[in-house]
Amino acid sequence: MDAVDREIIGHLMRDGRATYAEIGAGVGLSAPAVKRRVDQMRLRGQITGFTALTDPAALGWSTEAYVEIYYDGNVSAAELKRSLEAIPQIVGAWTVAGNADAIVHVMATSMTEIEQVVERMREHAKVERTRSAIVMSRLFERPRSR
Amino acid sequence: MDAVDREIIGHLMRDGRATYAEIGAGVGLSAPAVKRRVDQMRLRGQITGFTALTDPAALGWSTEAYVEIYYDGNVSAAELKRSLEAIPQIVGAWTVAGNADAIVHVMATSMTEIEQVVERMREHAKVERTRSAIVMSRLFERPRSR
DNA sequence: GCTGAAAACACATCCTT
DNA sequence: AAGGATGTGTTTTCAGC
């Protein structure tokens, strides 16, 4: 993991379908050399995959929310992951230190659907309360590298 | 935008570097037909790009936080975007309805760096207060399609 | 949306430093 | 160990249908 690897990652984050020759031209390496480095970074788990970026609104996901969950007593991270991952509208979840115990990111097609998801989360026995923030506008979201 | 387009998006989200032939085999189309649909979806802004997925921890981004911002008076979304986008550790920002006015997602290499980012956000004249949640563990995060 | 041909690319092998 | 060059098979891409 040196400066060249980071340059390659930066290039792949800006264009995940860039050809190895194209990346090589940017970092001063041949295409096979770039591929070898990418393969190694995947093997080491630094690059975990490639994906298409979509505009949620253009695909019908018009409503988005961040919901904090406050639990009553201790809940293991594994249990949290299991119960939250089962709800398809939850696209991300993190345990946090601060006021709440966990934050989940919900994407849905309507406000009604958001409400249903929150209801479903509250079914978990140990959920004491939730606190929602409905997203009005996404200012920006960018890939990050180092 | 029909069912086939959605299948193609799903495939590209699972593997952003999949070949058109490969996708075509899955959806029952030839490679050129798949490419035409992908090009159209990019043109229509439904697919906004392709990127590499990385493991933040493996790249040195060991510390992560969600910070709510409460503003004193009105701040335009454009002004928010301008001031927040200038801070590189902020990887996402949304205006919200709920308790806070905005939520920002911060990724950094250390707790100290998180503190510095929060300090820098508070320099904005109209920031009344902030409320941080430090991420302890990322339970999951998944791409979403429809 | 398919077919077919030309160009570009990926991938493996070998060779150099 | 790490990169460059070469050859082969695939993939992309642009016609024409």
CSV table of C-alpha atoms (C1' of nucleotides) in Angstrom, one decimal:
chain,number,residue,atom,x,y,z
A,1,MET,CA,0.0,0.0,0.0
A,2,ASP,CA,2.0,2.9,-1.3
A,3,ALA,CA,1.3,6.3,-3.0
A,4,VAL,CA,0.7,4.6,-6.3
A,5,ASP,CA,-1.9,2.2,-4.9
A,6,ARG,CA,-3.7,5.2,-3.4
A,7,GLU,CA,-3.6,6.9,-6.8
A,8,ILE,CA,-5.1,3.8,-8.4
A,9,ILE,CA,-7.9,3.7,-5.8
A,10,GLY,CA,-8.6,7.4,-6.4
A,11,HIS,CA,-8.9,6.7,-10.1
A,12,LEU,CA,-11.2,3.7,-9.6
A,13,MET,CA,-13.4,5.7,-7.3
A,14,ARG,CA,-13.9,8.4,-9.8
A,15,ASP,CA,-14.4,5.8,-12.6
A,16,GLY,CA,-15.0,2.3,-11.5
A,17,ARG,CA,-15.0,1.0,-15.1
A,18,ALA,CA,-11.7,2.6,-16.1
A,19,THR,CA,-9.5,0.4,-18.1
A,20,TYR,CA,-6.1,-0.7,-16.7
A,21,ALA,CA,-4.3,1.0,-19.5
A,22,GLU,CA,-6.1,4.3,-18.8
A,23,ILE,CA,-5.2,4.1,-15.1
A,24,GLY,CA,-1.7,3.1,-16.0
A,25,ALA,CA,-1.3,6.2,-18.1
A,26,GLY,CA,-2.3,8.3,-15.1
A,27,VAL,CA,0.1,6.7,-12.6
A,28,GLY,CA,3.0,5.9,-15.0
A,29,LEU,CA,2.6,2.1,-15.1
A,30,SER,CA,1.7,-0.5,-17.7
A,31,ALA,CA,-1.7,-2.1,-17.8
A,32,PRO,CA,-0.6,-5.5,-16.4
A,33,ALA,CA,1.2,-3.8,-13.5
A,34,VAL,CA,-2.0,-1.9,-12.6
A,35,LYS,CA,-4.1,-5.0,-12.7
A,36,ARG,CA,-1.6,-6.8,-10.5
A,37,ARG,CA,-1.9,-4.0,-7.9
A,38,VAL,CA,-5.7,-4.0,-8.1
A,39,ASP,CA,-5.8,-7.7,-7.7
A,40,GLN,CA,-3.6,-7.5,-4.6
A,41,MET,CA,-5.7,-4.7,-3.1
A,42,ARG,CA,-8.8,-6.8,-3.6
A,43,LEU,CA,-7.1,-9.8,-2.0
A,44,ARG,CA,-6.0,-7.7,1.0
A,45,GLY,CA,-9.6,-6.5,1.4
A,46,GLN,CA,-8.8,-2.9,0.7
A,47,ILE,CA,-11.0,-2.8,-2.4
A,48,THR,CA,-14.1,-4.8,-1.6
A,49,GLY,CA,-15.9,-4.5,-4.9
A,50,PHE,CA,-17.2,-2.3,-7.6
A,51,THR,CA,-20.7,-0.8,-8.0
A,52,ALA,CA,-22.9,1.4,-10.1
A,53,LEU,CA,-23.8,4.8,-8.5
A,54,THR,CA,-27.5,5.6,-9.0
A,55,ASP,CA,-29.7,8.6,-8.4
A,56,PRO,CA,-32.2,7.3,-5.8
A,57,ALA,CA,-34.8,9.8,-6.8
A,58,ALA,CA,-34.6,8.8,-10.5
A,59,LEU,CA,-35.2,5.2,-9.4
A,60,GLY,CA,-38.2,5.9,-7.3
A,61,TRP,CA,-36.6,6.1,-3.9
A,62,SER,CA,-37.9,9.5,-3.2
A,63,THR,CA,-37.9,9.5,0.6
A,64,GLU,CA,-35.0,9.0,2.9
A,65,ALA,CA,-34.4,9.2,6.6
A,66,TYR,CA,-31.9,8.7,9.3
A,67,VAL,CA,-33.2,7.1,12.5
A,68,GLU,CA,-31.5,6.9,15.8
A,69,ILE,CA,-32.4,3.9,18.0
A,70,TYR,CA,-32.2,3.9,21.8
A,71,TYR,CA,-32.2,0.5,23.3
A,72,ASP,CA,-33.3,-0.6,26.8
A,73,GLY,CA,-30.3,-2.6,28.1
A,74,ASN,CA,-27.6,-4.3,26.1
A,75,VAL,CA,-28.1,-5.6,22.6
A,76,SER,CA,-25.2,-7.3,20.9
A,77,ALA,CA,-23.9,-6.0,17.6
A,78,ALA,CA,-24.5,-9.3,16.0
A,79,GLU,CA,-28.2,-9.3,17.1
A,80,LEU,CA,-28.6,-5.8,15.8
A,81,LYS,CA,-27.1,-6.6,12.5
A,82,ARG,CA,-29.4,-9.6,12.1
A,83,SER,CA,-32.6,-7.8,12.9
A,84,LEU,CA,-31.8,-4.7,11.0
A,85,GLU,CA,-30.4,-6.3,7.9
A,86,ALA,CA,-33.7,-8.2,7.5
A,87,ILE,CA,-35.5,-4.9,6.6
A,88,PRO,CA,-34.7,-4.2,3.0
A,89,GLN,CA,-35.3,-0.4,3.2
A,90,ILE,CA,-32.5,-0.1,5.7
A,91,VAL,CA,-29.4,0.5,3.6
A,92,GLY,CA,-26.9,1.1,6.3
A,93,ALA,CA,-26.6,0.7,10.1
A,94,TRP,CA,-24.0,1.7,12.7
A,95,THR,CA,-23.7,1.4,16.4
A,96,VAL,CA,-22.6,4.7,17.9
A,97,ALA,CA,-21.3,6.3,21.1
A,98,GLY,CA,-23.2,9.5,21.9
A,99,ASN,CA,-26.8,10.0,22.7
A,100,ALA,CA,-28.3,7.1,20.8
A,101,ASP,CA,-27.1,3.4,20.5
A,102,ALA,CA,-27.5,3.0,16.8
A,103,ILE,CA,-28.1,5.0,13.6
A,104,VAL,CA,-29.9,3.5,10.6
A,105,HIS,CA,-30.2,4.9,7.1
A,106,VAL,CA,-33.6,4.2,5.6
A,107,MET,CA,-34.5,4.7,1.9
A,108,ALA,CA,-38.1,4.2,0.7
A,109,THR,CA,-40.6,5.3,-2.0
A,110,SER,CA,-42.9,7.2,0.3
A,111,MET,CA,-43.3,8.7,3.7
A,112,THR,CA,-45.8,5.9,4.5
A,113,GLU,CA,-43.1,3.3,3.8
A,114,ILE,CA,-40.7,5.1,6.1
A,115,GLU,CA,-43.3,5.0,8.9
A,116,GLN,CA,-43.8,1.3,8.3
A,117,VAL,CA,-40.1,0.7,8.6
A,118,VAL,CA,-39.8,2.6,11.8
A,119,GLU,CA,-42.8,0.7,13.2
A,120,ARG,CA,-41.1,-2.5,12.2
A,121,MET,CA,-37.9,-1.5,13.9
A,122,ARG,CA,-39.8,-0.7,17.1
A,123,GLU,CA,-41.2,-4.2,17.2
A,124,HIS,CA,-37.9,-5.3,18.5
A,125,ALA,CA,-38.4,-6.0,22.3
A,126,LYS,CA,-35.5,-3.9,23.5
A,127,VAL,CA,-36.1,-0.8,21.5
A,128,GLU,CA,-36.9,1.9,24.0
A,129,ARG,CA,-37.5,4.8,21.5
A,130,THR,CA,-36.5,6.1,18.1
A,131,ARG,CA,-35.7,9.6,16.8
A,132,SER,CA,-36.1,10.2,13.1
A,133,ALA,CA,-34.7,12.9,10.8
A,134,ILE,CA,-36.4,12.9,7.4
A,135,VAL,CA,-34.0,14.0,4.7
A,136,MET,CA,-35.2,17.1,2.8
A,137,SER,CA,-32.4,17.3,0.3
A,138,ARG,CA,-29.2,15.5,-0.3
A,139,LEU,CA,-26.5,18.2,-0.5
A,140,PHE,CA,-23.8,15.9,-1.7
A,141,GLU,CA,-22.3,12.5,-1.1
A,142,ARG,CA,-18.9,11.5,-2.3
A,143,PRO,CA,-16.7,8.5,-2.4
A,144,ARG,CA,-13.6,8.7,-0.2
A,145,SER,CA,-10.1,7.5,-0.6
A,146,ARG,CA,-6.7,7.9,1.0
B,1,MET,CA,-37.2,2.3,-17.4
B,2,ASP,CA,-38.7,-1.2,-17.4
B,3,ALA,CA,-38.1,-4.4,-15.5
B,4,VAL,CA,-35.0,-5.3,-17.6
B,5,ASP,CA,-33.4,-1.9,-16.8
B,6,ARG,CA,-33.9,-2.6,-13.1
B,7,GLU,CA,-32.3,-6.1,-13.5
B,8,ILE,CA,-29.3,-4.5,-15.3
B,9,ILE,CA,-28.9,-1.9,-12.5
B,10,GLY,CA,-29.1,-4.7,-9.9
B,11,HIS,CA,-26.4,-6.6,-11.7
B,12,LEU,CA,-24.2,-3.5,-12.0
B,13,MET,CA,-24.6,-2.7,-8.3
B,14,ARG,CA,-23.5,-6.2,-7.4
B,15,ASP,CA,-20.6,-6.0,-9.8
B,16,GLY,CA,-19.8,-2.7,-11.3
B,17,ARG,CA,-17.2,-4.1,-13.6
B,18,ALA,CA,-19.4,-6.9,-15.1
B,19,THR,CA,-19.1,-7.2,-18.9
B,20,TYR,CA,-22.1,-6.4,-21.0
B,21,ALA,CA,-22.1,-10.0,-22.3
B,22,GLU,CA,-22.3,-11.3,-18.8
B,23,ILE,CA,-25.2,-9.0,-17.9
B,24,GLY,CA,-26.8,-9.9,-21.1
B,25,ALA,CA,-26.7,-13.6,-20.3
B,26,GLY,CA,-28.5,-12.8,-17.0
B,27,VAL,CA,-31.3,-10.8,-18.5
B,28,GLY,CA,-31.6,-12.5,-21.9
B,29,LEU,CA,-30.1,-9.8,-24.1
B,30,SER,CA,-27.1,-9.4,-26.4
B,31,ALA,CA,-24.1,-7.3,-25.2
B,32,PRO,CA,-24.8,-4.4,-27.5
B,33,ALA,CA,-28.4,-4.2,-26.3
B,34,VAL,CA,-27.3,-4.1,-22.7
B,35,LYS,CA,-24.7,-1.3,-23.5
B,36,ARG,CA,-27.4,0.7,-25.2
B,37,ARG,CA,-29.7,0.5,-22.2
B,38,VAL,CA,-26.8,1.4,-19.8
B,39,ASP,CA,-25.9,4.4,-22.0
B,40,GLN,CA,-29.5,5.6,-21.9
B,41,MET,CA,-29.7,5.2,-18.2
B,42,ARG,CA,-26.6,7.2,-17.7
B,43,LEU,CA,-27.9,9.9,-20.1
B,44,ARG,CA,-31.2,10.0,-18.2
B,45,GLY,CA,-29.2,10.4,-14.9
B,46,GLN,CA,-30.4,7.2,-13.4
B,47,ILE,CA,-26.9,5.7,-13.3
B,48,THR,CA,-24.6,8.5,-12.2
B,49,GLY,CA,-21.3,6.7,-12.4
B,50,PHE,CA,-19.3,3.7,-11.3
B,51,THR,CA,-17.0,3.5,-8.3
B,52,ALA,CA,-14.7,1.1,-6.3
B,53,LEU,CA,-16.0,0.1,-2.9
B,54,THR,CA,-13.2,0.2,-0.3
B,55,ASP,CA,-12.9,-0.9,3.3
B,56,PRO,CA,-12.4,2.4,5.1
B,57,ALA,CA,-10.6,0.8,8.0
B,58,ALA,CA,-8.1,-1.0,5.7
B,59,LEU,CA,-7.3,2.4,4.1
B,60,GLY,CA,-6.7,4.2,7.4
B,61,TRP,CA,-10.1,5.8,7.9
B,62,SER,CA,-10.5,4.3,11.3
B,63,THR,CA,-12.8,6.9,12.8
B,64,GLU,CA,-16.3,7.8,11.6
B,65,ALA,CA,-19.0,10.1,13.0
B,66,TYR,CA,-22.5,11.4,12.2
B,67,VAL,CA,-22.9,15.0,13.2
B,68,GLU,CA,-26.2,16.9,13.5
B,69,ILE,CA,-26.0,20.7,12.9
B,70,TYR,CA,-28.5,23.1,14.4
B,71,TYR,CA,-28.5,26.5,12.7
B,72,ASP,CA,-29.5,29.9,14.1
B,73,GLY,CA,-31.9,31.3,11.5
B,74,ASN,CA,-32.2,30.3,7.9
B,75,VAL,CA,-29.3,29.1,5.8
B,76,SER,CA,-29.8,28.2,2.1
B,77,ALA,CA,-29.1,24.7,0.9
B,78,ALA,CA,-26.6,26.1,-1.6
B,79,GLU,CA,-24.7,27.9,1.1
B,80,LEU,CA,-24.6,24.8,3.2
B,81,LYS,CA,-23.4,22.7,0.3
B,82,ARG,CA,-20.6,25.2,-0.4
B,83,SER,CA,-19.3,25.4,3.1
B,84,LEU,CA,-19.6,21.7,3.9
B,85,GLU,CA,-18.2,20.4,0.7
B,86,ALA,CA,-15.0,22.4,1.3
B,87,ILE,CA,-14.2,20.1,4.2
B,88,PRO,CA,-12.7,16.9,2.7
B,89,GLN,CA,-13.5,14.7,5.7
B,90,ILE,CA,-17.2,15.3,5.2
B,91,VAL,CA,-18.3,12.5,2.8
B,92,GLY,CA,-22.0,13.2,2.8
B,93,ALA,CA,-24.4,15.9,3.9
B,94,TRP,CA,-28.2,16.2,4.0
B,95,THR,CA,-30.7,18.8,5.1
B,96,VAL,CA,-33.3,17.2,7.3
B,97,ALA,CA,-36.7,17.8,8.9
B,98,GLY,CA,-36.8,16.8,12.5
B,99,ASN,CA,-34.8,18.0,15.4
B,100,ALA,CA,-31.7,19.1,13.6
B,101,ASP,CA,-31.3,21.1,10.4
B,102,ALA,CA,-28.6,19.1,8.7
B,103,ILE,CA,-26.7,15.8,9.2
B,104,VAL,CA,-23.2,15.3,8.0
B,105,HIS,CA,-21.2,12.1,7.7
B,106,VAL,CA,-17.5,12.5,8.7
B,107,MET,CA,-14.7,10.1,8.1
B,108,ALA,CA,-11.2,10.6,9.5
B,109,THR,CA,-8.1,8.8,10.6
B,110,SER,CA,-8.4,9.7,14.3
B,111,MET,CA,-10.6,11.1,16.9
B,112,THR,CA,-8.5,14.2,17.0
B,113,GLU,CA,-9.2,14.7,13.3
B,114,ILE,CA,-13.0,14.3,13.9
B,115,GLU,CA,-12.7,17.0,16.6
B,116,GLN,CA,-11.0,19.3,14.2
B,117,VAL,CA,-13.6,18.8,11.6
B,118,VAL,CA,-16.4,19.6,14.1
B,119,GLU,CA,-14.5,22.7,15.2
B,120,ARG,CA,-14.2,23.8,11.6
B,121,MET,CA,-17.9,23.3,11.0
B,122,ARG,CA,-18.7,25.4,14.1
B,123,GLU,CA,-16.7,28.3,12.7
B,124,HIS,CA,-19.7,29.0,10.4
B,125,ALA,CA,-21.4,32.0,11.8
B,126,LYS,CA,-24.9,30.6,11.9
B,127,VAL,CA,-24.1,27.3,13.5
B,128,GLU,CA,-25.9,27.3,16.8
B,129,ARG,CA,-24.8,23.9,18.1
B,130,THR,CA,-23.8,20.4,16.9
B,131,ARG,CA,-24.5,17.0,18.3
B,132,SER,CA,-22.2,14.1,17.4
B,133,ALA,CA,-22.5,10.4,17.3
B,134,ILE,CA,-19.2,8.6,17.0
B,135,VAL,CA,-19.5,5.3,15.1
B,136,MET,CA,-18.4,2.3,17.1
B,137,SER,CA,-19.0,-0.3,14.5
B,138,ARG,CA,-20.4,-0.4,11.0
B,139,LEU,CA,-23.0,-3.2,11.1
B,140,PHE,CA,-23.6,-3.2,7.3
B,141,GLU,CA,-24.0,-0.9,4.4
B,142,ARG,CA,-25.5,-2.0,1.1
B,143,PRO,CA,-26.1,-0.6,-2.3
B,144,ARG,CA,-29.8,-0.2,-3.1
B,145,SER,CA,-31.7,-0.6,-6.3
B,146,ARG,CA,-35.3,-0.9,-7.4
C,1,DG,C1',-32.9,-5.7,-30.7
C,2,DC,C1',-29.7,-8.8,-33.4
C,3,DT,C1',-25.6,-9.9,-36.3
C,4,DG,C1',-20.9,-9.4,-37.8
C,5,DA,C1',-16.3,-7.2,-38.2
C,6,DA,C1',-12.7,-4.1,-36.6
C,7,DA,C1',-10.5,-2.1,-32.7
C,8,DA,C1',-9.6,-2.1,-27.9
C,9,DC,C1',-9.0,-4.6,-23.8
C,10,DA,C1',-8.0,-8.4,-20.4
C,11,DC,C1',-5.2,-12.0,-19.1
C,12,DA,C1',-1.5,-15.2,-18.9
C,13,DT,C1',3.3,-16.2,-19.9
C,14,DC,C1',7.8,-14.9,-20.3
C,15,DC,C1',11.6,-11.9,-19.7
C,16,DT,C1',14.3,-8.0,-17.5
C,17,DT,C1',15.8,-5.2,-13.5
D,1,DA,C1',9.5,-8.8,-5.7
D,2,DA,C1',7.9,-5.7,-9.2
D,3,DG,C1',7.4,-4.0,-13.7
D,4,DG,C1',7.5,-4.3,-19.0
D,5,DA,C1',6.7,-6.7,-23.4
D,6,DT,C1',4.3,-10.0,-26.2
D,7,DG,C1',0.6,-13.1,-27.8
D,8,DT,C1',-4.0,-15.0,-27.5
D,9,DG,C1',-8.8,-14.9,-26.5
D,10,DT,C1',-12.7,-11.7,-25.1
D,11,DT,C1',-15.0,-7.7,-25.0
D,12,DT,C1',-16.4,-3.4,-26.7
D,13,DT,C1',-18.1,-0.7,-30.3
D,14,DC,C1',-20.1,0.7,-34.5
D,15,DA,C1',-22.1,-0.5,-38.7
D,16,DG,C1',-26.1,-2.4,-41.2
D,17,DC,C1',-30.3,-5.0,-40.9
